[in-house]
PDB file of C-alpha atoms in Angstrom:
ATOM      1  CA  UNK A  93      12.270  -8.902   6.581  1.00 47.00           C
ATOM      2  CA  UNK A  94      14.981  -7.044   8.386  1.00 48.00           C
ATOM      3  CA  UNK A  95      14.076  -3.808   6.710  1.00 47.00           C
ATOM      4  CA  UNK A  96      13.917  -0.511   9.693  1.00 49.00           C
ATOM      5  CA  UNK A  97      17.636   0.225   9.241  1.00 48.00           C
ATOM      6  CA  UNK A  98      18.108   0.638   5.731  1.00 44.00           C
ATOM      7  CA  UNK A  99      14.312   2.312   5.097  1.00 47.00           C
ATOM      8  CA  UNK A 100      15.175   4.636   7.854  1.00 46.00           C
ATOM      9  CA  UNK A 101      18.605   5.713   6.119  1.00 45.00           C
ATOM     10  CA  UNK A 102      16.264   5.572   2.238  1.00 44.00           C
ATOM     11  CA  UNK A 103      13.588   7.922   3.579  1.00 47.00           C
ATOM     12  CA  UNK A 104      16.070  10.162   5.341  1.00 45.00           C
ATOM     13  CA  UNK A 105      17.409  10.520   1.731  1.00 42.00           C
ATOM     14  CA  UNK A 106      14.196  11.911   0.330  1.00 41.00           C
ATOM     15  CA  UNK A 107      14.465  15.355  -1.551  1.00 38.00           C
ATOM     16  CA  UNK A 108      13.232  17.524  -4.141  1.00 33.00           C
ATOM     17  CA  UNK A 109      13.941  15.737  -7.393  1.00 33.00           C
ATOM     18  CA  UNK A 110      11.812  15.265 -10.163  1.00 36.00           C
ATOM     19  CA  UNK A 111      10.365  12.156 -10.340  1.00 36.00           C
ATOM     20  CA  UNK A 112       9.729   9.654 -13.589  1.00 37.00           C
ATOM     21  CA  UNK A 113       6.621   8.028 -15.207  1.00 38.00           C
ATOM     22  CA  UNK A 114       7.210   4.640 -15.777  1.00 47.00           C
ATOM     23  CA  UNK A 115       5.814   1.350 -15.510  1.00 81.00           C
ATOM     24  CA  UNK A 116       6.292   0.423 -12.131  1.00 87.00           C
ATOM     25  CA  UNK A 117       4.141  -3.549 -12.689  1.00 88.00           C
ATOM     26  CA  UNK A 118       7.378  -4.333 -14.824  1.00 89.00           C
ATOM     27  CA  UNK A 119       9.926  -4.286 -11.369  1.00 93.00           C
ATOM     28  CA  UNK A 120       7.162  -7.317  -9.551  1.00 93.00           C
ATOM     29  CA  UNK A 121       8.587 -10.576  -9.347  1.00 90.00           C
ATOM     30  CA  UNK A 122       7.533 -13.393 -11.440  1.00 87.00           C
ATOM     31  CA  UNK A 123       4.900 -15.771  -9.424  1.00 88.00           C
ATOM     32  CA  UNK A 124       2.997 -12.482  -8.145  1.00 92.00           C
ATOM     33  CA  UNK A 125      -0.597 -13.234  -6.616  1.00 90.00           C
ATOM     34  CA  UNK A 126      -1.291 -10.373  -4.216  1.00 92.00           C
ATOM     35  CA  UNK A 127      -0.328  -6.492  -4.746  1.00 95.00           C
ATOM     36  CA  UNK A 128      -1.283  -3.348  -2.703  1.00 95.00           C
ATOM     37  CA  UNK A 129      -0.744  -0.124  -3.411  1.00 95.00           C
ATOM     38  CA  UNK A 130      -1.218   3.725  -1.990  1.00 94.00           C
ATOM     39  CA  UNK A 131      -0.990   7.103  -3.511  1.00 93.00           C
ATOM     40  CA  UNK A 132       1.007   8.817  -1.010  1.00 89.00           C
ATOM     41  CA  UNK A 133       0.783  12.735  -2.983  1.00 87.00           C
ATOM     42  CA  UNK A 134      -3.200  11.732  -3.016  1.00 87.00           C
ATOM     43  CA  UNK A 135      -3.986  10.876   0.587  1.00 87.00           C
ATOM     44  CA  UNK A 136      -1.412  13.760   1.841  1.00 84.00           C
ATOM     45  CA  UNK A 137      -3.241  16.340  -0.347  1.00 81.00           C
ATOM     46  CA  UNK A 138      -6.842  15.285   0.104  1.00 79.00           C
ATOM     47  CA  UNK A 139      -9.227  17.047   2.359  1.00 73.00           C
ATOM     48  CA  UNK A 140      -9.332  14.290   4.842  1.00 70.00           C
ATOM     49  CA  UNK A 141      -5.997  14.121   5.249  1.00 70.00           C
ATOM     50  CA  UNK A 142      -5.183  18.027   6.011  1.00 68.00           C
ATOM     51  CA  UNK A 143      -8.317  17.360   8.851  1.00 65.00           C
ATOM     52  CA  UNK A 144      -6.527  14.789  10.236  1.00 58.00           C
ATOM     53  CA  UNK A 145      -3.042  17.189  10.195  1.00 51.00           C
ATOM     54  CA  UNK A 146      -4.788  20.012  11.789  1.00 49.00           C
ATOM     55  CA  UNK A 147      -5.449  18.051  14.482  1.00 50.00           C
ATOM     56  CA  UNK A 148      -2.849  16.081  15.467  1.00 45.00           C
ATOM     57  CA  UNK A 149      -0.905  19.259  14.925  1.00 45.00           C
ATOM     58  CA  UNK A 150      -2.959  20.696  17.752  1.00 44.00           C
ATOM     59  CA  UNK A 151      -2.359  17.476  20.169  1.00 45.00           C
ATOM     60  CA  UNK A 152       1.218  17.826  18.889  1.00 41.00           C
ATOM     61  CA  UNK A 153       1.409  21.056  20.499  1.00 42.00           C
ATOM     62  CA  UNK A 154       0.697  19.848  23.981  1.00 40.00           C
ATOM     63  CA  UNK A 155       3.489  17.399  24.003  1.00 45.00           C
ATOM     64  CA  UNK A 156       6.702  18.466  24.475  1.00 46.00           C
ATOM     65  CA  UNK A 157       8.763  14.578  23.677  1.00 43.00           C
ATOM     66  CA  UNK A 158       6.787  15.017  20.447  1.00 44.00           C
ATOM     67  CA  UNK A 159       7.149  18.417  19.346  1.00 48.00           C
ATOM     68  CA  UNK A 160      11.221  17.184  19.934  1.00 45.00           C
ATOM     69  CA  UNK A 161      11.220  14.819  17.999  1.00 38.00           C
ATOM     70  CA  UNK A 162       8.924  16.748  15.175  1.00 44.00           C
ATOM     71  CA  UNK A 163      12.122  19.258  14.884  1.00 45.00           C
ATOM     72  CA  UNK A 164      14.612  16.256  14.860  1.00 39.00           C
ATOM     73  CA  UNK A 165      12.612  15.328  11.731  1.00 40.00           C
ATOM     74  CA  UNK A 166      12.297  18.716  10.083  1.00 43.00           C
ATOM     75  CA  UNK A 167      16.411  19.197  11.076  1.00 37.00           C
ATOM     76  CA  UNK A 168      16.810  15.595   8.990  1.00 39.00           C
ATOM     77  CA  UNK A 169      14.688  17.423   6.037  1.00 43.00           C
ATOM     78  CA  UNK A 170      12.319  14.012   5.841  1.00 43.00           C
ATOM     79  CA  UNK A 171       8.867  14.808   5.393  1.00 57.00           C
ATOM     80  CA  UNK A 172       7.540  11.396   4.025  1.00 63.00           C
ATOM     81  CA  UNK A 173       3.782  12.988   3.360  1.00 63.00           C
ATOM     82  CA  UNK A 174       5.394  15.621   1.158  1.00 72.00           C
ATOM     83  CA  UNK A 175       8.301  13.775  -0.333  1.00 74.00           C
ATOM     84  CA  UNK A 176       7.194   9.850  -1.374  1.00 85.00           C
ATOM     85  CA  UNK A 177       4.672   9.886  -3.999  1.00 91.00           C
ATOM     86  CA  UNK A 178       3.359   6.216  -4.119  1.00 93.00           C
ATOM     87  CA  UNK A 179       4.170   2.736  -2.670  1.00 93.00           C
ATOM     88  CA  UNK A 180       3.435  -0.305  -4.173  1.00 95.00           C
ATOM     89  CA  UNK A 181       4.051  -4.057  -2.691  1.00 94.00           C
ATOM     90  CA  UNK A 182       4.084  -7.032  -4.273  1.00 94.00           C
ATOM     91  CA  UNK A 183       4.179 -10.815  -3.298  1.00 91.00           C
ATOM     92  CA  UNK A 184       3.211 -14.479  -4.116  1.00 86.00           C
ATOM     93  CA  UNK A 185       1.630 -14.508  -0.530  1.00 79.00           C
ATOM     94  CA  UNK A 186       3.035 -18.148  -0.167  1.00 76.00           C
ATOM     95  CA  UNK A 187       3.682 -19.079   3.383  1.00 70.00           C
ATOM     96  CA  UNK A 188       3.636 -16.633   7.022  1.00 71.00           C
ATOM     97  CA  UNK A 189       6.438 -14.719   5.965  1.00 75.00           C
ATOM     98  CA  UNK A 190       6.216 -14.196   1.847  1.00 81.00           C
ATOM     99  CA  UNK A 191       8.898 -12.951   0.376  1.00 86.00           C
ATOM    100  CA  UNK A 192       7.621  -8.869  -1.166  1.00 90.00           C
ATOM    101  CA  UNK A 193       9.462  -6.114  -3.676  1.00 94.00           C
ATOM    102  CA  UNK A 194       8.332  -2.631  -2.172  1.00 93.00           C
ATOM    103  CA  UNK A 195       8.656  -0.299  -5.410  1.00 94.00           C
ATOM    104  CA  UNK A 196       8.345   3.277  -3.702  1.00 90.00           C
ATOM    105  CA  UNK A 197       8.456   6.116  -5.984  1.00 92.00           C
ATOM    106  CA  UNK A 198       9.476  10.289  -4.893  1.00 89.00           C
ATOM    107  CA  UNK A 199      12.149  12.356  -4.789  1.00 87.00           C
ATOM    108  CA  UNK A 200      15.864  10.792  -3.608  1.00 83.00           C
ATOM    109  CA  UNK A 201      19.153  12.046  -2.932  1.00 83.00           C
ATOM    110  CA  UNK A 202      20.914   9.176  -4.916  1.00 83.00           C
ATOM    111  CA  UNK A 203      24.398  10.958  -5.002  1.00 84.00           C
ATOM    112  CA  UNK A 204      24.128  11.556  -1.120  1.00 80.00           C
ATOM    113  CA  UNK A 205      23.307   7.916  -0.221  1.00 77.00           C
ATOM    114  CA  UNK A 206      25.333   6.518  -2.781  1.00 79.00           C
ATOM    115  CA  UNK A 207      28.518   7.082  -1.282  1.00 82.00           C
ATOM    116  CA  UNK A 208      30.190   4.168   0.411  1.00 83.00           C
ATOM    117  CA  UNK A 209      27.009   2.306  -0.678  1.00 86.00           C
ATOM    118  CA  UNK A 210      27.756  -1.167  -2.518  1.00 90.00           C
ATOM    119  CA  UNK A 211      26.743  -1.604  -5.602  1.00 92.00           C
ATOM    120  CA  UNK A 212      25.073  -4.547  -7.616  1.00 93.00           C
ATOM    121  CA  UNK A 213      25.037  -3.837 -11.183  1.00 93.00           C
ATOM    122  CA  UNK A 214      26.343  -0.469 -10.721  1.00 92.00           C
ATOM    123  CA  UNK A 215      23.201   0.269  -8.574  1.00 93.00           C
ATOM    124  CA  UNK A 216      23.553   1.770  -4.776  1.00 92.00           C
ATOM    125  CA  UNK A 217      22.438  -1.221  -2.497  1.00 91.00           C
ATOM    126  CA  UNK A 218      21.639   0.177   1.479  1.00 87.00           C
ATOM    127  CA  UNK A 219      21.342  -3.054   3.723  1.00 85.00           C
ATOM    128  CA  UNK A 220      23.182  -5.852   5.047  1.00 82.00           C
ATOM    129  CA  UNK A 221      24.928  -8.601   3.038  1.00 83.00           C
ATOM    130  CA  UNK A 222      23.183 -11.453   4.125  1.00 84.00           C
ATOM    131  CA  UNK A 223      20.268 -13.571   2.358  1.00 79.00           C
ATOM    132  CA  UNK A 224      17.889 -12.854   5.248  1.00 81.00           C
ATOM    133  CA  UNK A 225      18.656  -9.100   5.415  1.00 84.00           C
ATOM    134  CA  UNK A 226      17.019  -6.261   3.957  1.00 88.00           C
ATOM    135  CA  UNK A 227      18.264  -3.831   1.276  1.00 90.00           C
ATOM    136  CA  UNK A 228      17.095  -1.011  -0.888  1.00 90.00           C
ATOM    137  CA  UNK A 229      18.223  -0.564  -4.260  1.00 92.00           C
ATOM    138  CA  UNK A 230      18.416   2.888  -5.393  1.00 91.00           C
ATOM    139  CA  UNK A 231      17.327   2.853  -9.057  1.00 93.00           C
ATOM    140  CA  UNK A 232      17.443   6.747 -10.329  1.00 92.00           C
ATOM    141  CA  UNK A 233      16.869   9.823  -8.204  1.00 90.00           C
ATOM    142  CA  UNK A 234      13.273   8.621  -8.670  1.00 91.00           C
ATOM    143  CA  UNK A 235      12.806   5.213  -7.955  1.00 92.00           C
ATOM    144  CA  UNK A 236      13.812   3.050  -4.952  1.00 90.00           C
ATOM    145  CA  UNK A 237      13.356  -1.070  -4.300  1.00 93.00           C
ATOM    146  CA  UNK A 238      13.081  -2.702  -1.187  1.00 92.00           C
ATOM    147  CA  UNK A 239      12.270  -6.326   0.055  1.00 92.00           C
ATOM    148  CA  UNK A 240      14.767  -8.873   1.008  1.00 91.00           C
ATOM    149  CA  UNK A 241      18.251  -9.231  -0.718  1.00 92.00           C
ATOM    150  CA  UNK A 242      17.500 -12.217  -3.080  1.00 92.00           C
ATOM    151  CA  UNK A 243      13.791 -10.562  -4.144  1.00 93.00           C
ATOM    152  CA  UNK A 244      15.996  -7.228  -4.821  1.00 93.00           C
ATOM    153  CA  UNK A 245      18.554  -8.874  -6.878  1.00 94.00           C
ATOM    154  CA  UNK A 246      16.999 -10.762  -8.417  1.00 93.00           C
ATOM    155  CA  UNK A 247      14.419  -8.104 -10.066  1.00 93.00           C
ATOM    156  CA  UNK A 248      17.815  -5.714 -10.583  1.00 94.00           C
ATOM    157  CA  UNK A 249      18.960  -8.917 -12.347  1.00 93.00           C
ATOM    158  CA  UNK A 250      15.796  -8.938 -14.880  1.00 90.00           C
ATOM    159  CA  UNK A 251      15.900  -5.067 -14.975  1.00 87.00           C
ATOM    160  CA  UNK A 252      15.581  -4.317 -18.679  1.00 78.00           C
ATOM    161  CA  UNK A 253      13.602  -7.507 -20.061  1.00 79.00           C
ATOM    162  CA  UNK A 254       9.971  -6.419 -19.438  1.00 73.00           C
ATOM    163  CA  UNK A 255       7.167  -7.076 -17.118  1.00 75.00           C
ATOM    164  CA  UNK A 256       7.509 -10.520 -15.715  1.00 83.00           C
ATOM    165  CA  UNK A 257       3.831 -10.568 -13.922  1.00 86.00           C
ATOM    166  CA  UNK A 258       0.626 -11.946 -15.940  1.00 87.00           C
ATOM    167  CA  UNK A 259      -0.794  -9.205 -18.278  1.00 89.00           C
ATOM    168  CA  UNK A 260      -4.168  -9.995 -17.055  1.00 89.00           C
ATOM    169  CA  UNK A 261      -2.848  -8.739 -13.311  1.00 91.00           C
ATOM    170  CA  UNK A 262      -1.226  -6.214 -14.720  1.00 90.00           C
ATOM    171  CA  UNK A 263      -4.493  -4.836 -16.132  1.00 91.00           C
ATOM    172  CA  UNK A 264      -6.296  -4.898 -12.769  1.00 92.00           C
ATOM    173  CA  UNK A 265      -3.461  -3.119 -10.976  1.00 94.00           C
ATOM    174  CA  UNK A 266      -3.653  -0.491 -13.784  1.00 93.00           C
ATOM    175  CA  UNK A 267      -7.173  -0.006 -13.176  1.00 93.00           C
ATOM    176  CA  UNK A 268      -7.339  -0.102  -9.643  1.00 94.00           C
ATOM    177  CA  UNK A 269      -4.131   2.673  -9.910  1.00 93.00           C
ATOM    178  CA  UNK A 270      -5.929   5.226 -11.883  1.00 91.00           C
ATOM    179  CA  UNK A 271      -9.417   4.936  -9.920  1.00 92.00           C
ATOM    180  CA  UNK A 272      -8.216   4.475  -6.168  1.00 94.00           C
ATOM    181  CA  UNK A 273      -6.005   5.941  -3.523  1.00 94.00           C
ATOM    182  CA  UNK A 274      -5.229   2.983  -1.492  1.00 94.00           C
ATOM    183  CA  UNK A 275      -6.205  -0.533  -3.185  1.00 96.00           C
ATOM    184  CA  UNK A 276      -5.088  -3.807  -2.906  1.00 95.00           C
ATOM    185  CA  UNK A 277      -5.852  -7.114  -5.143  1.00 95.00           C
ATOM    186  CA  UNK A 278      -5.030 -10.427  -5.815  1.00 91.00           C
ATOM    187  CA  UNK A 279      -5.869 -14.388  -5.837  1.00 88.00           C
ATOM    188  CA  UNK A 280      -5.390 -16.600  -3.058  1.00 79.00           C
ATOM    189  CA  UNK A 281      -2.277 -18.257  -3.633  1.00 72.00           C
ATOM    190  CA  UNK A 282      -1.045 -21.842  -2.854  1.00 69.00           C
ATOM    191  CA  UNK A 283      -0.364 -22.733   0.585  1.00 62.00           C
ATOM    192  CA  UNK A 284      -1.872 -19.209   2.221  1.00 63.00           C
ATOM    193  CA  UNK A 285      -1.746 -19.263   6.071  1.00 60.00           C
ATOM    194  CA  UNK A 286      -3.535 -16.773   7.638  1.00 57.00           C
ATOM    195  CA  UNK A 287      -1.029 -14.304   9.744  1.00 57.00           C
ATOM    196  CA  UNK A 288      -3.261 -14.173  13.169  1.00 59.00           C
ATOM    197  CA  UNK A 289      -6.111 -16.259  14.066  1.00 55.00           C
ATOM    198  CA  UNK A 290      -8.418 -13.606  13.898  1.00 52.00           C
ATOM    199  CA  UNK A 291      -7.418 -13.329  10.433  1.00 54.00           C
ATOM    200  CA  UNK A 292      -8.437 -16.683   9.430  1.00 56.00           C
ATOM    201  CA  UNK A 293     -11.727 -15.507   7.813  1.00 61.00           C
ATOM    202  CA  UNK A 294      -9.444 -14.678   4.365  1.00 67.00           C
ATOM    203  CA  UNK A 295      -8.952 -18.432   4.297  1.00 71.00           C
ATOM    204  CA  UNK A 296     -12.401 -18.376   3.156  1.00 80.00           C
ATOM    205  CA  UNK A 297     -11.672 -16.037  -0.166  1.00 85.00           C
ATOM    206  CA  UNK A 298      -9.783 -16.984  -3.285  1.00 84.00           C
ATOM    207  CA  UNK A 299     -10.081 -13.946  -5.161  1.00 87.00           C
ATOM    208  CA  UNK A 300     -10.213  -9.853  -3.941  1.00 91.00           C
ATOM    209  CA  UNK A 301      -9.982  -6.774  -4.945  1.00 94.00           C
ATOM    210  CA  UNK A 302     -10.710  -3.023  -2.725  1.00 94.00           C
ATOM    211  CA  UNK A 303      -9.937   0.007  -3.453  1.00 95.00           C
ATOM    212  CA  UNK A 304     -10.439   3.610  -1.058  1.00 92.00           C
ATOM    213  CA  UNK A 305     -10.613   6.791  -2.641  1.00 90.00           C
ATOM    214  CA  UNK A 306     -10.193  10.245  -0.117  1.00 87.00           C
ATOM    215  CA  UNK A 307     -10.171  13.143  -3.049  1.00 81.00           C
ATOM    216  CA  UNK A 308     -13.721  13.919  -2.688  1.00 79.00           C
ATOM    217  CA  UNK A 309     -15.217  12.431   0.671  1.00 80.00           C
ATOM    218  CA  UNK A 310     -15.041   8.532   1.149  1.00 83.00           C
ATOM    219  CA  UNK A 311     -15.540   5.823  -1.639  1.00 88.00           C
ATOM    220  CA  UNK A 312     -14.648   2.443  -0.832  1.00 90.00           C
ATOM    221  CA  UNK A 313     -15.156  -0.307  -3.582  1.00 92.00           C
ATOM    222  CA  UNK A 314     -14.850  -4.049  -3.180  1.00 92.00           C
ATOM    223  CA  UNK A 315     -15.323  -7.257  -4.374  1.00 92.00           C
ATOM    224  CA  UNK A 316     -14.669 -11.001  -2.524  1.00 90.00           C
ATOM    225  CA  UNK A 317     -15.053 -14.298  -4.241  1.00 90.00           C
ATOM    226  CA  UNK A 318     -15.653 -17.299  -1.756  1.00 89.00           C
ATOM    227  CA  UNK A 319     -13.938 -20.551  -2.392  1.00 84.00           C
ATOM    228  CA  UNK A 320     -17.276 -22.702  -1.372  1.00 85.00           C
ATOM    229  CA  UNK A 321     -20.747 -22.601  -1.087  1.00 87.00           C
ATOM    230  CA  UNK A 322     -20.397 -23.059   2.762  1.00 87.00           C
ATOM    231  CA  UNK A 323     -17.662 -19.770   2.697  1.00 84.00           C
ATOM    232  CA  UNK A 324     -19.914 -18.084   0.525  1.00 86.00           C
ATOM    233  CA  UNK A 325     -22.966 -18.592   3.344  1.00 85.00           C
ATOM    234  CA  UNK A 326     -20.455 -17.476   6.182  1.00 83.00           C
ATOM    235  CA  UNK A 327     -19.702 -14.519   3.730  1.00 83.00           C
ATOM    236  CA  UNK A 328     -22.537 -13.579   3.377  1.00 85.00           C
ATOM    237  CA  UNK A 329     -23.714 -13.538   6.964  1.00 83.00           C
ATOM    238  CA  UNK A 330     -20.857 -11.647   8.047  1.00 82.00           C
ATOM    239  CA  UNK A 331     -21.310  -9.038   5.616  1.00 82.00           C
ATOM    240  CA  UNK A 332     -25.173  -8.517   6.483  1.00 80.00           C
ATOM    241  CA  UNK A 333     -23.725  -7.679  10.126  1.00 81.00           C
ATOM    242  CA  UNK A 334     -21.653  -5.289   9.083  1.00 76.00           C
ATOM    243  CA  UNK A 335     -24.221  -3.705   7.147  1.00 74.00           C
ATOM    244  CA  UNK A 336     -26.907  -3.650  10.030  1.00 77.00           C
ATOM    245  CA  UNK A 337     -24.437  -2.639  12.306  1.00 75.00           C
ATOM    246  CA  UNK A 338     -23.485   0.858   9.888  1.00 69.00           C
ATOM    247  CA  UNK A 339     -27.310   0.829   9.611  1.00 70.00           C
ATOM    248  CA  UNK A 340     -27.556   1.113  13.316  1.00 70.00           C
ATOM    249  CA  UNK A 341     -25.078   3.550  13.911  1.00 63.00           C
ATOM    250  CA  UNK A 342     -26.286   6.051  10.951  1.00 61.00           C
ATOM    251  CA  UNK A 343     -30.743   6.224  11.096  1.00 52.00           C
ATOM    252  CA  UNK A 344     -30.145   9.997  10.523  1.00 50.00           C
ATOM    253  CA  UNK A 345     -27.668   9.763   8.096  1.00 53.00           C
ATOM    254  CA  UNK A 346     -29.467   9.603   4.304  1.00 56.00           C
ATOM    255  CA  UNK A 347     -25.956  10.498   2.536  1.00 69.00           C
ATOM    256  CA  UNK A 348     -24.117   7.744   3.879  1.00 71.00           C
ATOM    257  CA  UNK A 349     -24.501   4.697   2.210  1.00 77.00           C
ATOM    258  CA  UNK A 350     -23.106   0.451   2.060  1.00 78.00           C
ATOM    259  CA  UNK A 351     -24.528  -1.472  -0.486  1.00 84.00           C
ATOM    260  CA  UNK A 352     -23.643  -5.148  -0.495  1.00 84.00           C
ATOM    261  CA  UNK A 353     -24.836  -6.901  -3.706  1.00 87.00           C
ATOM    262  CA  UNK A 354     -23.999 -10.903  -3.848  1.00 85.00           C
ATOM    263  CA  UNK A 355     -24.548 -13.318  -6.885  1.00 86.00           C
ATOM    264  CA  UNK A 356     -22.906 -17.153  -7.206  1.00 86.00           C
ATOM    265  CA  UNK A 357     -20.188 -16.503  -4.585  1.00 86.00           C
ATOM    266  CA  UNK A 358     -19.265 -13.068  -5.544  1.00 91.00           C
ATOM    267  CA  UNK A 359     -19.615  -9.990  -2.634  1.00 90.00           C
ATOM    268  CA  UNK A 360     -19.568  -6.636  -3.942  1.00 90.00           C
ATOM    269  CA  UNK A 361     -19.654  -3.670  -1.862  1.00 87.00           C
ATOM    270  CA  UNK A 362     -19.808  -0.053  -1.873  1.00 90.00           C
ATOM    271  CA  UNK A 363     -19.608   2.559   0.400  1.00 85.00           C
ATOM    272  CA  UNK A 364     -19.485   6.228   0.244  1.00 84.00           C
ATOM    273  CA  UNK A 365     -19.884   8.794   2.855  1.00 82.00           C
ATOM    274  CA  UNK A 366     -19.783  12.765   1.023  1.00 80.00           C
ATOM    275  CA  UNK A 367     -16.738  15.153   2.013  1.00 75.00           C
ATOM    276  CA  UNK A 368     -18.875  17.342   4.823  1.00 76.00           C
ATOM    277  CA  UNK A 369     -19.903  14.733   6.523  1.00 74.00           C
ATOM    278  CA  UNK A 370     -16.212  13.112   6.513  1.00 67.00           C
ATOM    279  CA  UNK A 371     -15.077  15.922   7.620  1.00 69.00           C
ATOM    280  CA  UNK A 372     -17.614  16.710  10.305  1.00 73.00           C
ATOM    281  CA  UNK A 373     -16.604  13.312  11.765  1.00 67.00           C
ATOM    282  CA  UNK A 374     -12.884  14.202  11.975  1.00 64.00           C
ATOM    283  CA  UNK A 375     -13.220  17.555  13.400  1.00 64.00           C
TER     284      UNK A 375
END
């Protein structure tokens, strides 16, 4: 999707407008499979985060093309980390190049960006006019859409006439919304091609579901489903590497801990590693 020019000109637009609660599963396109998501007001705020600020603050401040372009930014009044409160992106996952709706949610200067914008259904459209181009659709002074221009349309054309996705999906990305940071989930959808090579290990999994939470520490939840036996044994091996391996690296470490619990083709993991020790890593 040709998508940098008209996010760059949508997040430029950010500001300090109240934004809505709604129910953002009812925007996804028909046919979704595979959804991710991240709580952008979560991650900024969390402990972990602010580490990770503090210190690329202070290598910042040794380079001078940086600290430029840092006051270019704060000139432009964009400050993503402060301004975006959560992105979500949906897709059928059908094919290299899926066609995805990116429903981003925060505080927008509609009236600013609006003008000269076209409009589709008296909504402000940012992007190029072609099929293969990528707009944004600015909803409200809360609510944005992004993706290519038939996906945008399209959902702008259904706008109104509920949720479109299974209710059963839309459960799971409720759940996974309210007890995670940054998740993702979804089934394995018909003719999936793996993006790299090195990626072709998910051509092993029909079902998955993760989840990362930052608040307090690290907590990472997840759960694979294999399509065979024969995936499920390649699965599995993989995953007891990974666990030796964290094993390895952590003897001392009693508070850290990966737990990998498998039963008829089904990996579930869990990981959490407490805030001080998160920390202590950053720093």
């Amino acid at each position: 999707m040709k998508l940098a020019q008209p996010l760059l000109v949508f997040l430029l637009a950010v500001r300090a407008i109240p934004a809505a609660d709604r129910s953002l599963t009812d925007f996804f396109p028909a046919g979704t499979k595979v959804v991710f998501g991240i709580n952008v007001r979560k991650v900024a705020e969390s402990p972990l985060a602010q580490a990770g600020l503090t210190q690329a603050k202070a290598q910042v401040q040794a380079q001078a093309a940086a600290a430029d372009w840092l006051r270019i930014a704060s000139l432009a009044g964009f400050d993503p980390l402060r301004d975006i409160d959560e992105v979500l992106v949906a897709t059928n996952g059908e094919g290299q190049n899926p066609p995805s709706l990116i429903v981003v949610t925060g505080r927008f200067d509609v009236a600013r960006l609006a003008q000269g914008a076209k409009r589709y259904l008296d909504v402000p459209l940012l992007g190029g006019d072609k099929p293969t181009d990528g707009v944004v659709a600015l909803l409200n002074a809360s609510t944005a859409l992004a993706g290519d221009r038939p996906t945008v349309l399209a959902t702008l054309d259904h706008l109104g006439n509920g949720a479109q996705i299974d209710p059963a999906l839309a459960q799971r990305i409720a759940a996974a919304r309210g007890r995670y940071d940054i998740w993702g989930l979804g089934d394995r959808p018909e003719g999936f091609v793996a993006p790299t090579p090195e990626a072709s290990g998910l051509e092993s999994i029909d079902r998955f579901q993760f989840g990362v939470s930052v608040s307090h520490g690290l907590e990472l939840g997840a759960e694979l489903h294999a399509r065979s036996p024969k995936d499920a044994e390649q699965i599995g091996a993989m995953l007891g590497m990974v666990q030796a391996m964290i094993k390895a690296k952590q003897p001392t470490s009693a508070s850290a801990k990966l737990d990998v619990h498998a039963e008829d083709g089904t990996f579930q993991l869990t990981m959490t590693i407490p805030e001080e020790e998160l920390l202590k890593a950053v720093r």
